[in-house]
Amino acid sequence: MSTLTITLQLLLSLSILVITHEFGHFFFSKLFGVKVEKFYMFFDVWFSIFKYIPDGPHKETSIKEGFNFMKHTSVNEDITPIKKKEFDKNPEKYIKLGKDPLVLEEKIEEYDEEVNGKKETWVKISRRTLGGFSLINYTGKKLSEPSKSWWHNTDFGLGWLPLGGYCAITGMVDETQGADKLNHPVQDFEFRAKPAWQRLLIMVGGVLVNFITAPLIFWFLLFGYGERYIPFSDAPMGLQFHEVMKEVGFQDGDIIVSIDGVVTETYKDIANTILFADTCTVQILRNGERMDIGMPREFYRTILSREVAQLCALRFPTVVDSVVTHTPAAEAGLLKGDSIIGVDTLATPCFADFSKRLFEMSGKTTKLVIVRNGENDTLSVDISENGKIGFYPVNPTHWFNIKTREYEFFEAFPAGISMGIDRLSNYVKQLPLIFTKEGASSIGGFGTIAKLFPDEWDWRSFWDTTALLAIILAVMNILPIPGLDGGHILFLLIEIIIGRKVPDKWLEYAQMIGMTLLILLVLYANGNDIFRYLIK
């Protein structure tokens, strides 16, 4: 059930982010009078799951008004130029009329084109084919004249491949169409007909909406839930440290008081400072005495190479809250309120020690040292193969002084913006780490993203993670890589600077290279996830 819950959260979060991102492109396109042919959630490679056609049936299709099932919903018009000498070698290879049942019409014309003073003859194949196959679609009533409504003149759909979404903007070279489809006179409603500043806003629109989405989510989270945190400096049992922290001098039970003289109250303060500082000095409290620990230079490389998920955590005792029936814990006689202070001959003063020790003794029978009603006792218990015995501990929040800052509605707005800027700043600081050997090996795909969500549905956690993903999506999309929004923005900025457009063919080649790199990156990231899963 936990895997299903995580998967559902991941799909819902990505769906929200994709729709809002593409809406940014859609909004500015419609604002400037650019036609958006398709607005799709997920990719409709070969076919789509659902399609809504608000303007009524497209020409020469068999669909009718209302619901239609398993129909081709549109007619595509393609123009393919081929060098005549290539065409003459094997014309049958290129002629599809009469062979492909989807082809409605096909015209073949010759024309001459001069490139760098050299004249060459080309063959232009103009083809009209049935396309847009959809399992389920709903078609509106046929309009007597084109509607000026924002929601008309665009087909909306749900694809089957959950790798993002897209807006098919007329007159634009992108992943949906190449330069060959623009071999016709420019029309007013096309992307390429608009001035550079309008095209720039259309391309920035998706990223802009993602940047806005994150602080809006934080605004409502702060208003609805407030800001809750546990002051690490008040931890009664101190902190539990990862091995990499112990290697530089920390000990379990230490309390981090400040870093370079700046008081640190939360884990976020500690992790961000240690990760992003080239070097720093951590002031701790150990057995009531203050002392300093100097962090080595470029310690982030060790953190990344060792795939450290958490540098430190709060320590709390292992006290039984409830025992699951028909489990080793129940059979051993463990009761609500028992404190577990040891496993076999090893003392386990906190829950982290206890969990680690149980896992080390998976599949064995051992003794638990417990405290019941103020007296020590031992119980014999069988540990399962996954290191569990079958009880729920008292909630960790029971042991700490949780602070909550409440926000009024309008008071939460600037705090949400500040939180969004803080998250954005921290993520941008992490980007250079990707280009290190350790950072590259830590890149992950959907599996890594899924781990951000809890295995039990919690709306607060869901929206907080969605806001973080909105920031990540915005930053990644703004990178000047062809195939991403940032690639289009880069070419538009070049156009504005030099005063003329970059040739469409250049854009198409850059798009192909960029998409290839992105596909390889996706394969690499998800391959890392699979590799980590197999070796653990």
Coordinates of C-alpha atoms in Angstrom, one line a residue, residues 75-294:
V75 CA -6.1 15.5 -40.1
N76 CA -2.4 16.3 -40.2
E77 CA -0.8 18.2 -43.1
D78 CA 2.9 17.5 -43.6
I79 CA 5.4 18.9 -46.1
T80 CA 8.5 16.8 -46.6
P81 CA 11.4 18.1 -48.8
I82 CA 13.7 15.5 -50.3
K83 CA 16.6 16.0 -52.7
K84 CA 15.5 14.9 -56.2
K85 CA 18.4 12.6 -56.7
E86 CA 17.5 10.8 -53.5
F87 CA 13.9 10.6 -54.5
D88 CA 14.7 9.3 -58.0
K89 CA 16.7 6.4 -56.6
N90 CA 13.7 4.8 -55.0
P91 CA 10.4 6.8 -55.4
E92 CA 8.4 3.9 -54.0
K93 CA 10.0 4.4 -50.7
Y94 CA 8.5 7.9 -50.3
I95 CA 5.1 7.5 -52.0
K96 CA 2.5 6.3 -49.4
L97 CA -0.9 7.1 -51.1
G98 CA -2.7 3.8 -51.7
K99 CA -0.4 2.0 -49.4
D100 CA -1.1 3.7 -46.1
P101 CA -4.8 3.7 -45.1
L102 CA -4.2 6.9 -43.1
V103 CA -3.1 8.9 -46.1
L104 CA -6.0 11.0 -47.5
E105 CA -4.1 13.0 -50.1
E106 CA -0.6 13.2 -51.5
K107 CA 1.0 15.8 -53.9
I108 CA 4.5 15.6 -55.3
E109 CA 6.2 18.8 -56.7
E110 CA 9.7 19.7 -57.9
Y111 CA 11.4 23.0 -57.1
D112 CA 14.9 24.5 -57.3
E113 CA 16.7 26.0 -54.4
E114 CA 20.0 27.8 -54.4
V115 CA 22.3 27.4 -51.4
N116 CA 25.8 29.1 -51.3
G117 CA 25.6 29.8 -55.0
K118 CA 24.9 26.1 -55.9
K119 CA 21.5 25.2 -57.5
E120 CA 19.8 22.0 -56.5
T121 CA 16.5 20.4 -57.4
W122 CA 14.2 19.2 -54.6
V123 CA 11.0 17.2 -54.4
K124 CA 8.3 18.5 -52.1
I125 CA 5.8 15.9 -50.9
S126 CA 2.7 17.4 -49.4
R127 CA 0.6 14.8 -47.5
R128 CA -2.6 14.9 -45.6
T129 CA -3.1 12.0 -43.2
L130 CA -5.5 11.0 -40.5
G131 CA -4.0 11.5 -37.0
G132 CA -4.8 12.1 -33.4
F133 CA -6.1 8.6 -32.6
S134 CA -7.8 8.7 -29.2
L135 CA -9.4 6.0 -27.1
I136 CA -12.1 8.3 -25.8
N137 CA -12.8 11.8 -26.9
Y138 CA -15.5 14.4 -26.5
T139 CA -16.3 16.8 -29.4
G140 CA -18.3 20.0 -29.0
K141 CA -20.8 21.4 -31.3
K142 CA -19.6 22.6 -34.7
L143 CA -19.3 26.3 -34.7
S144 CA -20.7 28.4 -37.5
E145 CA -17.7 30.8 -37.2
P146 CA -14.4 30.7 -35.4
S147 CA -14.7 31.5 -31.7
K148 CA -12.6 34.2 -30.0
S149 CA -12.8 32.3 -26.6
W150 CA -9.5 31.4 -25.1
W151 CA -10.6 27.8 -24.7
H152 CA -11.5 27.3 -28.4
N153 CA -9.2 26.6 -31.3
T154 CA -7.2 24.3 -29.1
D155 CA -7.6 20.5 -28.6
F156 CA -7.1 19.4 -25.0
G157 CA -6.0 15.9 -24.2
L158 CA -4.5 13.3 -21.9
G159 CA -1.6 11.2 -23.2
W160 CA -0.5 7.8 -22.0
L161 CA 3.3 8.5 -21.5
P162 CA 3.7 10.2 -18.1
L163 CA 7.0 12.1 -18.9
G164 CA 5.6 15.6 -19.0
G165 CA 3.3 17.5 -21.2
Y166 CA 3.3 20.1 -24.0
C167 CA 1.6 23.0 -25.8
A168 CA 1.7 22.6 -29.6
I169 CA 2.1 26.3 -30.5
T170 CA 1.5 27.1 -34.2
G171 CA 4.5 28.3 -36.1
M172 CA 7.2 27.3 -33.6
V173 CA 10.1 24.8 -34.0
D174 CA 9.9 22.5 -31.0
E175 CA 9.5 18.8 -30.1
T176 CA 6.1 18.7 -31.9
Q177 CA 7.2 20.0 -35.3
G178 CA 10.4 20.7 -37.3
A179 CA 11.3 23.5 -39.7
D180 CA 10.0 21.5 -42.7
K181 CA 6.4 22.2 -41.5
L182 CA 6.9 25.9 -41.7
N183 CA 7.5 26.0 -45.5
H184 CA 4.5 28.3 -46.1
P185 CA 3.8 32.0 -45.8
V186 CA 3.8 33.4 -42.3
Q187 CA 0.3 33.9 -40.9
D188 CA -0.7 36.4 -38.2
F189 CA -1.6 33.8 -35.6
E190 CA 1.7 32.0 -35.7
F191 CA 4.4 32.2 -33.1
R192 CA 7.1 33.2 -35.6
A193 CA 4.9 36.2 -36.7
K194 CA 5.2 37.9 -33.3
P195 CA 7.9 40.3 -32.2
A196 CA 10.8 38.8 -30.2
W197 CA 9.7 40.2 -26.9
Q198 CA 6.3 38.5 -27.2
R199 CA 7.9 35.2 -28.1
L200 CA 10.2 35.6 -25.2
L201 CA 7.3 36.0 -22.8
I202 CA 5.5 33.0 -24.3
M203 CA 8.6 30.8 -23.6
V204 CA 9.3 32.3 -20.2
G205 CA 5.6 31.7 -19.2
G206 CA 5.9 28.1 -18.1
V207 CA 8.9 28.7 -15.8
L208 CA 7.3 31.9 -14.5
V209 CA 4.2 30.0 -13.4
N210 CA 6.3 27.4 -11.7
F211 CA 8.3 30.1 -9.8
I212 CA 4.9 31.6 -8.7
T213 CA 3.4 28.3 -7.8
A214 CA 6.0 27.5 -5.1
P215 CA 5.5 30.6 -2.9
L216 CA 1.7 30.4 -3.4
I217 CA 1.8 26.9 -2.0
F218 CA 4.0 28.0 0.9
W219 CA 1.6 30.9 1.6
F220 CA -1.4 28.6 2.1
L221 CA 0.6 26.0 4.0
L222 CA 1.8 28.6 6.5
F223 CA -1.7 30.0 6.8
G224 CA -3.3 26.6 7.2
Y225 CA -0.7 24.8 9.3
G226 CA 1.7 27.4 10.6
E227 CA 5.4 26.8 10.8
R228 CA 6.3 23.9 13.1
Y229 CA 9.8 23.0 14.0
I230 CA 11.8 21.2 16.8
P231 CA 14.7 23.2 18.2
F232 CA 17.7 20.9 17.9
S233 CA 19.4 22.8 20.6
D234 CA 16.7 21.6 23.1
A235 CA 17.1 17.9 22.4
P236 CA 17.2 16.1 25.8
M237 CA 19.2 13.2 24.4
G238 CA 21.2 15.2 21.9
L239 CA 21.6 14.1 18.3
Q240 CA 22.4 10.9 16.4
F241 CA 25.1 11.4 13.8
H242 CA 25.8 9.7 10.5
E243 CA 29.1 7.9 10.2
V244 CA 30.6 10.7 8.0
M245 CA 30.0 13.2 10.8
K246 CA 31.5 10.9 13.4
E247 CA 34.6 10.6 11.3
V248 CA 35.3 14.3 11.7
G249 CA 34.8 14.3 15.5
F250 CA 31.0 14.3 16.3
Q251 CA 29.6 11.8 18.8
D252 CA 26.1 10.6 19.4
G253 CA 24.6 12.7 22.1
D254 CA 26.3 15.9 21.0
I255 CA 24.1 19.0 20.7
I256 CA 24.9 21.5 17.9
V257 CA 24.6 25.0 19.4
S258 CA 25.8 27.2 16.5
I259 CA 27.9 27.2 13.3
D260 CA 30.5 30.0 12.9
G261 CA 28.8 31.7 15.9
V262 CA 25.3 31.7 14.2
V263 CA 22.7 29.9 16.3
T264 CA 21.2 26.9 14.5
E265 CA 17.8 25.7 15.7
T266 CA 16.6 23.3 12.9
Y267 CA 18.1 20.5 10.9
K268 CA 17.7 22.7 7.8
D269 CA 20.0 25.3 9.3
I270 CA 22.6 22.7 10.1
A271 CA 22.4 20.8 6.8
N272 CA 22.4 23.8 4.5
T273 CA 25.4 25.5 6.3
I274 CA 27.5 22.4 6.4
L275 CA 26.7 21.4 2.8
F276 CA 27.2 24.8 1.2
A277 CA 30.1 26.2 3.3
D278 CA 33.6 25.6 2.0
T279 CA 34.6 25.1 5.6
C280 CA 33.1 26.1 8.9
T281 CA 33.4 25.6 12.7
V282 CA 30.6 23.9 14.6
Q283 CA 30.1 24.7 18.2
I284 CA 28.7 21.8 20.2
L285 CA 27.6 20.9 23.7
R286 CA 29.1 17.6 24.9
N287 CA 28.4 16.3 28.4
G288 CA 27.7 19.9 29.5
E289 CA 30.9 21.3 28.1
R290 CA 31.2 23.5 25.0
M291 CA 33.7 22.6 22.3
D292 CA 34.4 23.4 18.6
I293 CA 34.7 21.0 15.7
G294 CA 36.3 22.2 12.5

